[in-house]
Amino acid sequence: KQDVVKIQAAVATAPSTPLDIRELELDEPRADEVTVRLVASGVCHTDAIVRDQWYPVPLPAVLGHEGSGIVTAVGAAVTDLAVGDSVVLAPASCGVCEQCITGHPQYCVDFYALNFGGSRTDGSSSLTSDGERISSNFFGQSSFATFTNVSARNAVKVAGDAPLELLGPLGCGIMTGSGAVLNVLRPAAGESIAIFGTGAVGLAGMLAAVAAGATTIIMVDIVPERLDFALELGATHTVNSREVDPVERIREITGGQGVQYALDTTGVPPVFAQMTKSLAIRGHGALVGAAKLGTEAPFDIGSLLTSGITVSMVVEGDSVPREFIPRLIALYERGLFPFDKLVKRYEFADINTAFEDSESGVTIKPVLVF
Ligand code: NAD
Ligand code: ZN
């Protein structure tokens, strides 16, 4: 029997309050789990909105859901991972429900409980602070910590020489944007797409659209610096929606037709409406931006019916992580998906600065290194 491991972790204690780095106790991995020593963890907008309790994960909690690291222990029932393996962590899914067995684990019937419940499925938490229970298993991983226990199912093995320090965000923000484009919208070479929001998710979607060969790639945001950066990385057009009506401008750019695909990464109701109105006949739009539970968006069913458009709600790019993450790494290694340009490194001790820089937009994708 392995002893309880002392770890350093960033604890979210209350909404809009800085995370507190403390020593916690991590219990031993269950039969189906592995212990991972985190090498790095990305910071995602979703960490901040959960700290602020838009989704009611019980606090205190260790958040973090873009972890990458090295396996240091394996449970007795784990057959596909070994000590020393390099892994990227992905959201948890049950593996046996209808959505999981048909290749859509991001819609697992237990997704909410497994990723936002603050515990394992048996209700236990792997983390305590001097005997006080701390919520664990955030997105199946709680990666703002030096070590974590995760179900082997949500660990994606990658090559031993892969750049682990960089790869954590593939497990959420980067997978969300690129998966929405490559798995759901699927633009073909020569087609058009508009992406609302040029944060990590929107820019990952944009890089995926470039890789897929889309030839009209319109990025919409309200921050000029972000739009300039999008142009450098492959956007063909940018629209500052604070200055011009993005629906009109997108119609102009596309010769009056509208775009064949669109992605809303903002979760802002008027932006969702703009996305639906910017689509061409039989176009396909997807929402990935998160909004508070209960948020409603205007949707002109009168005008849009005859346009034949499709609108999808997409979680985590509808990805199968063990299939999709290796594809993203292969694209990155061939120079076709330079998501490293979105990343800035921070020491773990500077986690609250990383949150502030993500919030203010100074940094697109902060990655904490341990
Ligand atoms: P981000 O804050 O870096 O980017 C959002 C961008 O939207 C910013 O550049 C901002 O300037 C822009 N924006 C805000 N209001 C706007 C408006 N009215 N018009 C145009 N642009 C506007 O965030 P991110 O990391 O890219 O994440 C985007 C969203 O995706 C967040 O809501 C996050 O919680 C969510 N998310 C969802 C999933 C999922 O599975 N669906 C996964 C990860 C993240
Ligand atoms: Zn995320």
Short mmCIF file of C-alpha atoms and ligand atoms in Angstrom, two decimals:
data_model
loop_
_atom_site.label_atom_id
_atom_site.label_comp_id
_atom_site.label_asym_id
_atom_site.label_seq_id
_atom_site.Cartn_x
_atom_site.Cartn_y
_atom_site.Cartn_z
CA LYS A 1 0.00 0.00 0.00
CA GLN A 2 1.28 3.36 -1.07
CA ASP A 3 1.25 6.17 1.50
CA VAL A 4 -0.89 9.23 1.08
CA VAL A 5 1.11 11.63 -1.08
CA LYS A 6 1.69 15.23 -0.03
CA ILE A 7 1.12 17.52 -2.98
CA GLN A 8 1.03 21.23 -3.74
CA ALA A 9 -2.27 22.39 -5.23
CA ALA A 10 -4.10 25.63 -6.00
CA VAL A 11 -7.38 25.65 -4.10
CA ALA A 12 -10.42 27.66 -5.25
CA THR A 13 -12.18 28.77 -2.08
CA ALA A 14 -14.77 31.38 -3.13
CA PRO A 15 -15.99 33.22 -6.25
CA SER A 16 -13.71 35.98 -7.58
CA THR A 17 -11.09 35.14 -4.95
CA PRO A 18 -7.48 34.30 -5.86
CA LEU A 19 -6.56 30.61 -5.74
CA ASP A 20 -4.60 29.56 -2.69
CA ILE A 21 -1.56 27.31 -3.19
CA ARG A 22 -1.39 24.84 -0.29
CA GLU A 23 -0.12 21.45 0.69
CA LEU A 24 -2.85 18.79 0.35
CA GLU A 25 -3.00 15.02 0.75
CA LEU A 26 -3.68 12.88 -2.33
CA ASP A 27 -5.03 9.38 -1.63
CA GLU A 28 -3.85 6.31 -3.51
CA PRO A 29 -5.09 5.55 -7.02
CA ARG A 30 -8.11 3.22 -7.29
CA ALA A 31 -7.89 0.04 -9.39
CA ASP A 32 -8.94 1.87 -12.58
CA GLU A 33 -6.82 4.98 -11.95
CA VAL A 34 -3.31 6.20 -12.51
CA THR A 35 -1.35 8.78 -10.53
CA VAL A 36 0.13 11.47 -12.74
CA ARG A 37 2.92 13.90 -11.87
CA LEU A 38 1.85 17.07 -13.65
CA VAL A 39 4.47 18.64 -15.92
CA ALA A 40 2.20 21.47 -17.03
CA SER A 41 -1.41 22.61 -17.04
CA GLY A 42 -3.15 25.10 -19.27
CA VAL A 43 -5.52 27.69 -17.83
CA CYS A 44 -8.92 27.84 -19.55
CA HIS A 45 -11.70 30.40 -19.28
CA THR A 46 -13.85 27.57 -17.85
CA ASP A 47 -11.60 27.40 -14.75
CA ALA A 48 -12.42 31.03 -13.99
CA ILE A 49 -16.17 30.66 -14.50
CA VAL A 50 -16.24 27.60 -12.24
CA ARG A 51 -14.21 29.42 -9.58
CA ASP A 52 -16.93 32.08 -9.91
CA GLN A 53 -19.60 29.34 -9.59
CA TRP A 54 -21.42 29.75 -12.95
CA TYR A 55 -21.37 25.95 -12.71
CA PRO A 56 -21.81 24.88 -9.10
CA VAL A 57 -18.77 22.65 -8.48
CA PRO A 58 -18.63 22.37 -4.66
CA LEU A 59 -15.89 24.63 -3.21
CA PRO A 60 -13.24 24.37 -1.93
CA ALA A 61 -11.98 22.65 -5.06
CA VAL A 62 -8.84 22.04 -7.05
CA LEU A 63 -9.64 23.13 -10.61
CA GLY A 64 -7.47 22.79 -13.72
CA HIS A 65 -8.36 20.64 -16.71
CA GLU A 66 -5.59 20.92 -19.29
CA GLY A 67 -2.99 18.77 -17.60
CA SER A 68 -0.06 16.90 -19.08
CA GLY A 69 2.41 14.78 -17.19
CA ILE A 70 4.07 11.47 -16.40
CA VAL A 71 2.40 8.40 -14.91
CA THR A 72 3.96 7.57 -11.52
CA ALA A 73 1.64 4.77 -10.31
CA VAL A 74 -1.01 2.53 -11.89
CA GLY A 75 -4.03 0.87 -10.31
CA ALA A 76 -4.31 -2.92 -10.34
CA ALA A 77 -6.88 -3.02 -13.17
CA VAL A 78 -5.06 -0.67 -15.54
CA THR A 79 -3.65 -2.53 -18.54
CA ASP A 80 -3.00 0.17 -21.12
CA LEU A 81 -0.73 2.57 -19.22
CA ALA A 82 2.53 2.05 -17.34
CA VAL A 83 4.72 4.00 -14.94
CA GLY A 84 6.80 6.47 -16.96
CA ASP A 85 4.26 6.97 -19.76
CA SER A 86 3.73 10.54 -20.98
CA VAL A 87 0.05 11.49 -20.96
CA VAL A 88 -2.27 14.34 -21.87
CA LEU A 89 -5.39 14.45 -19.69
CA ALA A 90 -8.85 14.80 -21.22
CA PRO A 91 -12.40 15.13 -19.81
CA ALA A 92 -13.82 12.07 -18.07
CA SER A 93 -16.52 9.88 -19.60
CA CYS A 94 -18.10 6.62 -18.46
CA GLY A 95 -17.19 4.53 -21.51
CA VAL A 96 -20.35 2.41 -21.46
CA CYS A 97 -23.34 4.67 -22.18
CA GLU A 98 -24.86 4.99 -25.65
CA GLN A 99 -22.97 8.23 -26.40
CA CYS A 100 -19.64 6.79 -25.29
CA ILE A 101 -19.99 3.56 -27.26
CA THR A 102 -21.02 5.43 -30.43
CA GLY A 103 -17.96 7.69 -30.33
CA HIS A 104 -19.34 10.79 -28.59
CA PRO A 105 -17.87 10.65 -25.07
CA GLN A 106 -18.19 14.45 -24.63
CA TYR A 107 -21.95 13.84 -24.41
CA CYS A 108 -21.57 10.97 -21.93
CA VAL A 109 -24.78 10.73 -19.88
CA ASP A 110 -22.65 11.12 -16.77
CA PHE A 111 -20.54 13.99 -18.18
CA TYR A 112 -21.74 16.54 -15.63
CA ALA A 113 -21.31 14.28 -12.60
CA LEU A 114 -17.92 12.98 -13.76
CA ASN A 115 -16.45 16.37 -14.62
CA PHE A 116 -18.22 18.88 -12.37
CA GLY A 117 -19.29 16.73 -9.42
CA GLY A 118 -16.11 17.36 -7.44
CA SER A 119 -15.67 13.67 -6.72
CA ARG A 120 -15.19 10.20 -8.12
CA THR A 121 -18.32 8.30 -9.22
CA ASP A 122 -18.47 6.63 -5.79
CA GLY A 123 -18.72 10.09 -4.21
CA SER A 124 -15.22 10.09 -2.71
CA SER A 125 -12.71 12.87 -3.23
CA SER A 126 -9.02 12.08 -3.71
CA LEU A 127 -7.98 15.30 -1.94
CA THR A 128 -7.98 16.48 1.66
CA SER A 129 -6.44 19.39 3.52
CA ASP A 130 -5.73 18.41 7.16
CA GLY A 131 -8.75 16.11 7.03
CA GLU A 132 -11.04 18.66 5.33
CA ARG A 133 -12.52 17.39 2.07
CA ILE A 134 -11.46 19.30 -1.07
CA SER A 135 -13.33 18.69 -4.36
CA SER A 136 -11.25 16.66 -6.81
CA ASN A 137 -11.77 15.17 -10.29
CA PHE A 138 -12.57 18.52 -11.93
CA PHE A 139 -12.91 17.51 -15.60
CA GLY A 140 -11.73 14.15 -14.32
CA GLN A 141 -8.34 15.59 -13.38
CA SER A 142 -8.01 18.69 -11.09
CA SER A 143 -4.68 19.50 -12.72
CA PHE A 144 -3.69 22.63 -10.75
CA ALA A 145 -1.63 20.32 -8.56
CA THR A 146 1.76 18.66 -8.58
CA PHE A 147 0.14 15.18 -8.64
CA THR A 148 -3.36 13.88 -9.39
CA ASN A 149 -5.27 10.61 -9.61
CA VAL A 150 -7.23 10.16 -12.84
CA SER A 151 -9.21 7.38 -14.39
CA ALA A 152 -6.94 5.66 -16.94
CA ARG A 153 -9.71 6.18 -19.51
CA ASN A 154 -9.19 9.92 -19.61
CA ALA A 155 -5.40 9.80 -19.95
CA VAL A 156 -4.14 9.91 -23.54
CA LYS A 157 -0.72 8.33 -23.98
CA VAL A 158 1.64 10.33 -26.20
CA ALA A 159 5.17 9.64 -27.47
CA GLY A 160 7.92 9.84 -24.86
CA ASP A 161 9.65 12.60 -26.82
CA ALA A 162 6.49 14.70 -27.31
CA PRO A 163 6.75 18.29 -25.98
CA LEU A 164 4.69 17.57 -22.84
CA GLU A 165 5.07 21.10 -21.46
CA LEU A 166 3.06 22.38 -24.39
CA LEU A 167 0.42 19.68 -24.83
CA GLY A 168 -1.99 20.14 -21.90
CA PRO A 169 -4.29 22.61 -23.71
CA LEU A 170 -4.93 19.94 -26.36
CA GLY A 171 -7.15 18.33 -23.68
CA CYS A 172 -9.64 21.22 -23.62
CA GLY A 173 -9.35 24.70 -25.18
CA ILE A 174 -7.42 23.70 -28.27
CA MET A 175 -9.44 20.50 -28.78
CA THR A 176 -12.69 22.46 -28.35
CA GLY A 177 -12.03 24.95 -31.14
CA SER A 178 -10.24 22.63 -33.53
CA GLY A 179 -12.65 19.74 -32.90
CA ALA A 180 -15.71 21.92 -33.53
CA VAL A 181 -14.20 22.71 -36.93
CA LEU A 182 -12.64 19.34 -37.89
CA ASN A 183 -15.17 16.97 -36.31
CA VAL A 184 -18.46 18.88 -36.50
CA LEU A 185 -18.45 21.67 -39.11
CA ARG A 186 -15.92 19.97 -41.41
CA PRO A 187 -15.26 22.74 -43.96
CA ALA A 188 -13.77 21.44 -47.19
CA ALA A 189 -10.84 22.99 -49.05
CA GLY A 190 -11.94 26.25 -50.65
CA GLU A 191 -14.94 26.86 -48.37
CA SER A 192 -15.75 29.79 -46.05
CA ILE A 193 -16.01 30.14 -42.28
CA ALA A 194 -16.55 32.95 -39.77
CA ILE A 195 -15.34 32.58 -36.19
CA PHE A 196 -16.65 34.86 -33.43
CA GLY A 197 -14.12 35.35 -30.63
CA THR A 198 -10.35 35.18 -31.13
CA GLY A 199 -9.33 33.67 -27.80
CA ALA A 200 -7.65 30.28 -27.48
CA VAL A 201 -10.78 28.43 -28.61
CA GLY A 202 -11.51 30.68 -31.60
CA LEU A 203 -7.89 30.76 -32.76
CA ALA A 204 -7.60 26.97 -32.43
CA GLY A 205 -10.70 26.74 -34.63
CA MET A 206 -9.08 29.13 -37.06
CA LEU A 207 -5.83 27.11 -37.25
CA ALA A 208 -7.95 24.01 -37.91
CA ALA A 209 -9.82 25.81 -40.70
CA VAL A 210 -6.49 26.83 -42.24
CA ALA A 211 -5.28 23.22 -41.98
CA ALA A 212 -8.52 22.00 -43.62
CA GLY A 213 -7.94 24.34 -46.56
CA ALA A 214 -10.76 26.85 -45.99
CA THR A 215 -9.96 29.86 -48.16
CA THR A 216 -12.24 32.51 -46.62
CA ILE A 217 -11.59 32.68 -42.87
CA ILE A 218 -13.24 35.67 -41.19
CA MET A 219 -12.37 36.38 -37.54
CA VAL A 220 -14.71 38.59 -35.50
CA ASP A 221 -13.78 40.19 -32.16
CA ILE A 222 -13.88 43.51 -30.33
CA VAL A 223 -10.16 43.65 -29.45
CA PRO A 224 -8.01 45.06 -32.30
CA GLU A 225 -4.75 43.42 -31.10
CA ARG A 226 -6.37 39.98 -31.15
CA LEU A 227 -7.67 40.57 -34.67
CA ASP A 228 -4.19 41.61 -35.85
CA PHE A 229 -2.76 38.45 -34.33
CA ALA A 230 -5.42 36.36 -36.11
CA LEU A 231 -4.35 37.88 -39.44
CA GLU A 232 -0.73 36.92 -38.73
CA LEU A 233 -1.80 33.32 -38.05
CA GLY A 234 -3.86 32.81 -41.20
CA ALA A 235 -7.19 34.68 -41.08
CA THR A 236 -8.11 36.08 -44.49
CA HIS A 237 -10.36 38.83 -43.05
CA THR A 238 -11.03 40.38 -39.66
CA VAL A 239 -14.08 42.26 -38.42
CA ASN A 240 -14.17 44.52 -35.37
CA SER A 241 -17.80 44.08 -34.34
CA ARG A 242 -17.60 47.13 -32.08
CA GLU A 243 -17.05 49.27 -35.17
CA VAL A 244 -19.07 47.58 -37.91
CA ASP A 245 -22.10 45.29 -38.12
CA PRO A 246 -20.46 41.87 -38.49
CA VAL A 247 -23.44 40.32 -40.30
CA GLU A 248 -23.37 43.00 -43.01
CA ARG A 249 -19.58 42.85 -43.29
CA ILE A 250 -19.57 39.04 -43.59
CA ARG A 251 -22.21 39.24 -46.35
CA GLU A 252 -20.07 41.84 -48.14
CA ILE A 253 -16.93 39.70 -47.92
CA THR A 254 -18.78 36.65 -49.26
CA GLY A 255 -20.43 38.44 -52.18
CA GLY A 256 -23.80 38.60 -50.44
CA GLN A 257 -24.00 34.86 -49.75
CA GLY A 258 -22.97 34.55 -46.11
CA VAL A 259 -20.47 32.00 -44.82
CA GLN A 260 -20.85 28.24 -45.20
CA TYR A 261 -19.70 27.62 -41.60
CA ALA A 262 -19.57 29.69 -38.43
CA LEU A 263 -18.42 29.20 -34.86
CA ASP A 264 -19.45 31.21 -31.79
CA THR A 265 -16.79 30.97 -29.09
CA THR A 266 -18.13 33.91 -27.05
CA GLY A 267 -21.34 32.57 -25.52
CA VAL A 268 -22.70 36.13 -25.70
CA PRO A 269 -26.40 36.01 -26.77
CA PRO A 270 -26.29 38.82 -29.41
CA VAL A 271 -23.17 37.22 -30.91
CA PHE A 272 -24.99 33.89 -31.23
CA ALA A 273 -27.74 35.74 -33.14
CA GLN A 274 -25.09 37.35 -35.39
CA MET A 275 -23.62 33.92 -36.07
CA THR A 276 -26.96 32.47 -37.21
CA LYS A 277 -27.60 35.50 -39.45
CA SER A 278 -24.17 35.40 -41.05
CA LEU A 279 -24.69 31.87 -42.44
CA ALA A 280 -25.29 31.13 -46.11
CA ILE A 281 -28.26 29.02 -47.22
CA ARG A 282 -27.90 25.54 -45.68
CA GLY A 283 -24.88 26.79 -43.72
CA HIS A 284 -23.80 25.17 -40.45
CA GLY A 285 -23.03 27.11 -37.27
CA ALA A 286 -21.80 25.81 -33.92
CA LEU A 287 -21.85 27.25 -30.42
CA VAL A 288 -18.98 26.40 -28.07
CA GLY A 289 -18.83 29.55 -25.90
CA ALA A 290 -20.12 28.93 -22.38
CA ALA A 291 -22.88 31.00 -20.81
CA LYS A 292 -24.48 30.92 -17.35
CA LEU A 293 -27.18 28.26 -16.98
CA GLY A 294 -30.51 29.84 -17.99
CA THR A 295 -29.02 32.21 -20.61
CA GLU A 296 -31.32 32.58 -23.63
CA ALA A 297 -30.34 33.94 -27.05
CA PRO A 298 -32.54 35.53 -29.71
CA PHE A 299 -33.04 33.26 -32.69
CA ASP A 300 -35.16 34.54 -35.59
CA ILE A 301 -37.12 31.39 -36.42
CA GLY A 302 -39.28 33.40 -38.83
CA SER A 303 -36.48 34.40 -41.18
CA LEU A 304 -34.15 31.47 -40.59
CA LEU A 305 -36.56 28.61 -41.34
CA THR A 306 -36.29 28.96 -45.08
CA SER A 307 -32.48 29.28 -44.95
CA GLY A 308 -32.21 25.61 -44.03
CA ILE A 309 -29.30 26.27 -41.67
CA THR A 310 -28.06 23.84 -39.02
CA VAL A 311 -26.98 24.98 -35.56
CA SER A 312 -25.03 22.62 -33.29
CA MET A 313 -24.15 22.90 -29.61
CA VAL A 314 -20.68 21.40 -29.25
CA VAL A 315 -18.87 20.15 -26.16
CA GLU A 316 -15.08 19.65 -26.29
CA GLY A 317 -15.11 19.53 -30.07
CA ASP A 318 -17.16 16.30 -29.98
CA SER A 319 -13.74 14.62 -29.82
CA VAL A 320 -12.65 11.12 -28.91
CA PRO A 321 -9.48 12.25 -27.14
CA ARG A 322 -7.41 9.11 -27.76
CA GLU A 323 -8.11 9.48 -31.48
CA PHE A 324 -8.17 13.27 -31.86
CA ILE A 325 -5.26 14.46 -29.68
CA PRO A 326 -2.68 12.33 -31.56
CA ARG A 327 -4.03 13.81 -34.83
CA LEU A 328 -3.51 17.35 -33.49
CA ILE A 329 0.03 16.45 -32.39
CA ALA A 330 0.77 15.02 -35.85
CA LEU A 331 -0.50 18.23 -37.50
CA TYR A 332 1.56 20.32 -35.06
CA GLU A 333 4.70 18.29 -35.77
CA ARG A 334 4.26 18.82 -39.51
CA GLY A 335 3.94 22.59 -38.95
CA LEU A 336 0.27 22.59 -39.98
CA PHE A 337 -1.20 23.46 -36.58
CA PRO A 338 1.10 25.95 -34.79
CA PHE A 339 -0.95 26.24 -31.59
CA ASP A 340 2.28 26.87 -29.64
CA LYS A 341 2.01 30.48 -30.87
CA LEU A 342 -1.01 30.93 -28.56
CA VAL A 343 0.84 29.72 -25.46
CA LYS A 344 2.70 31.67 -22.80
CA ARG A 345 4.42 29.86 -19.91
CA TYR A 346 3.99 30.77 -16.21
CA GLU A 347 5.46 29.28 -13.04
CA PHE A 348 2.81 27.39 -11.01
CA ALA A 349 3.35 29.90 -8.17
CA ASP A 350 2.13 32.65 -10.54
CA ILE A 351 -1.23 30.97 -11.21
CA ASN A 352 -3.26 34.02 -10.19
CA THR A 353 -1.27 36.21 -12.58
CA ALA A 354 -2.00 33.67 -15.31
CA PHE A 355 -5.73 33.93 -14.51
CA GLU A 356 -5.57 37.74 -14.61
CA ASP A 357 -3.67 37.77 -17.90
CA SER A 358 -6.18 35.35 -19.43
CA GLU A 359 -9.09 37.48 -18.21
CA SER A 360 -7.61 40.76 -19.46
CA GLY A 361 -6.66 39.17 -22.76
CA VAL A 362 -2.91 39.89 -22.39
CA THR A 363 -2.28 36.16 -22.79
CA ILE A 364 -4.30 33.89 -25.08
CA LYS A 365 -3.40 30.54 -23.52
CA PRO A 366 -1.46 30.56 -20.26
CA VAL A 367 0.30 27.30 -19.42
CA LEU A 368 1.57 26.69 -15.88
CA VAL A 369 4.76 24.68 -15.57
CA PHE A 370 5.44 22.69 -12.41
P1 NAD B 1 -11.27 33.96 -24.34
O1 NAD B 1 -11.83 34.84 -23.29
O2 NAD B 1 -9.79 33.90 -24.52
O3 NAD B 1 -11.86 34.40 -25.77
C1 NAD B 1 -13.12 34.95 -25.97
C2 NAD B 1 -13.00 36.03 -27.04
O4 NAD B 1 -14.31 36.53 -27.33
C3 NAD B 1 -12.15 37.21 -26.61
O5 NAD B 1 -11.13 37.47 -27.56
C4 NAD B 1 -13.15 38.36 -26.54
O6 NAD B 1 -12.59 39.62 -26.88
C5 NAD B 1 -14.20 37.91 -27.54
N1 NAD B 1 -15.51 38.54 -27.32
C6 NAD B 1 -16.13 38.78 -26.16
N2 NAD B 1 -17.30 39.42 -26.36
C7 NAD B 1 -17.42 39.56 -27.70
C8 NAD B 1 -18.41 40.16 -28.53
N3 NAD B 1 -19.51 40.72 -28.01
N4 NAD B 1 -18.21 40.13 -29.87
C9 NAD B 1 -17.09 39.57 -30.39
N5 NAD B 1 -16.13 39.00 -29.64
C10 NAD B 1 -16.28 39.00 -28.32
O7 NAD B 1 -11.86 32.53 -24.07
P2 NAD B 1 -11.48 31.09 -24.72
O8 NAD B 1 -10.48 30.42 -23.88
O9 NAD B 1 -11.20 31.24 -26.17
O10 NAD B 1 -12.86 30.34 -24.50
C11 NAD B 1 -14.00 30.72 -25.22
C12 NAD B 1 -15.25 30.14 -24.59
O11 NAD B 1 -15.32 28.74 -24.77
C13 NAD B 1 -15.39 30.37 -23.08
O12 NAD B 1 -16.75 30.69 -22.83
C14 NAD B 1 -15.08 29.01 -22.50
O13 NAD B 1 -15.66 28.84 -21.23
C15 NAD B 1 -15.70 28.14 -23.54
N6 NAD B 1 -15.25 26.75 -23.59
C16 NAD B 1 -16.19 25.86 -23.98
C17 NAD B 1 -15.85 24.53 -24.11
C18 NAD B 1 -16.85 23.55 -24.62
O14 NAD B 1 -16.64 22.36 -24.47
N7 NAD B 1 -17.94 23.97 -25.24
C19 NAD B 1 -14.55 24.12 -23.83
C20 NAD B 1 -13.59 25.08 -23.47
C21 NAD B 1 -13.96 26.40 -23.35
ZN ZN B 2 -11.59 24.25 -20.74
#
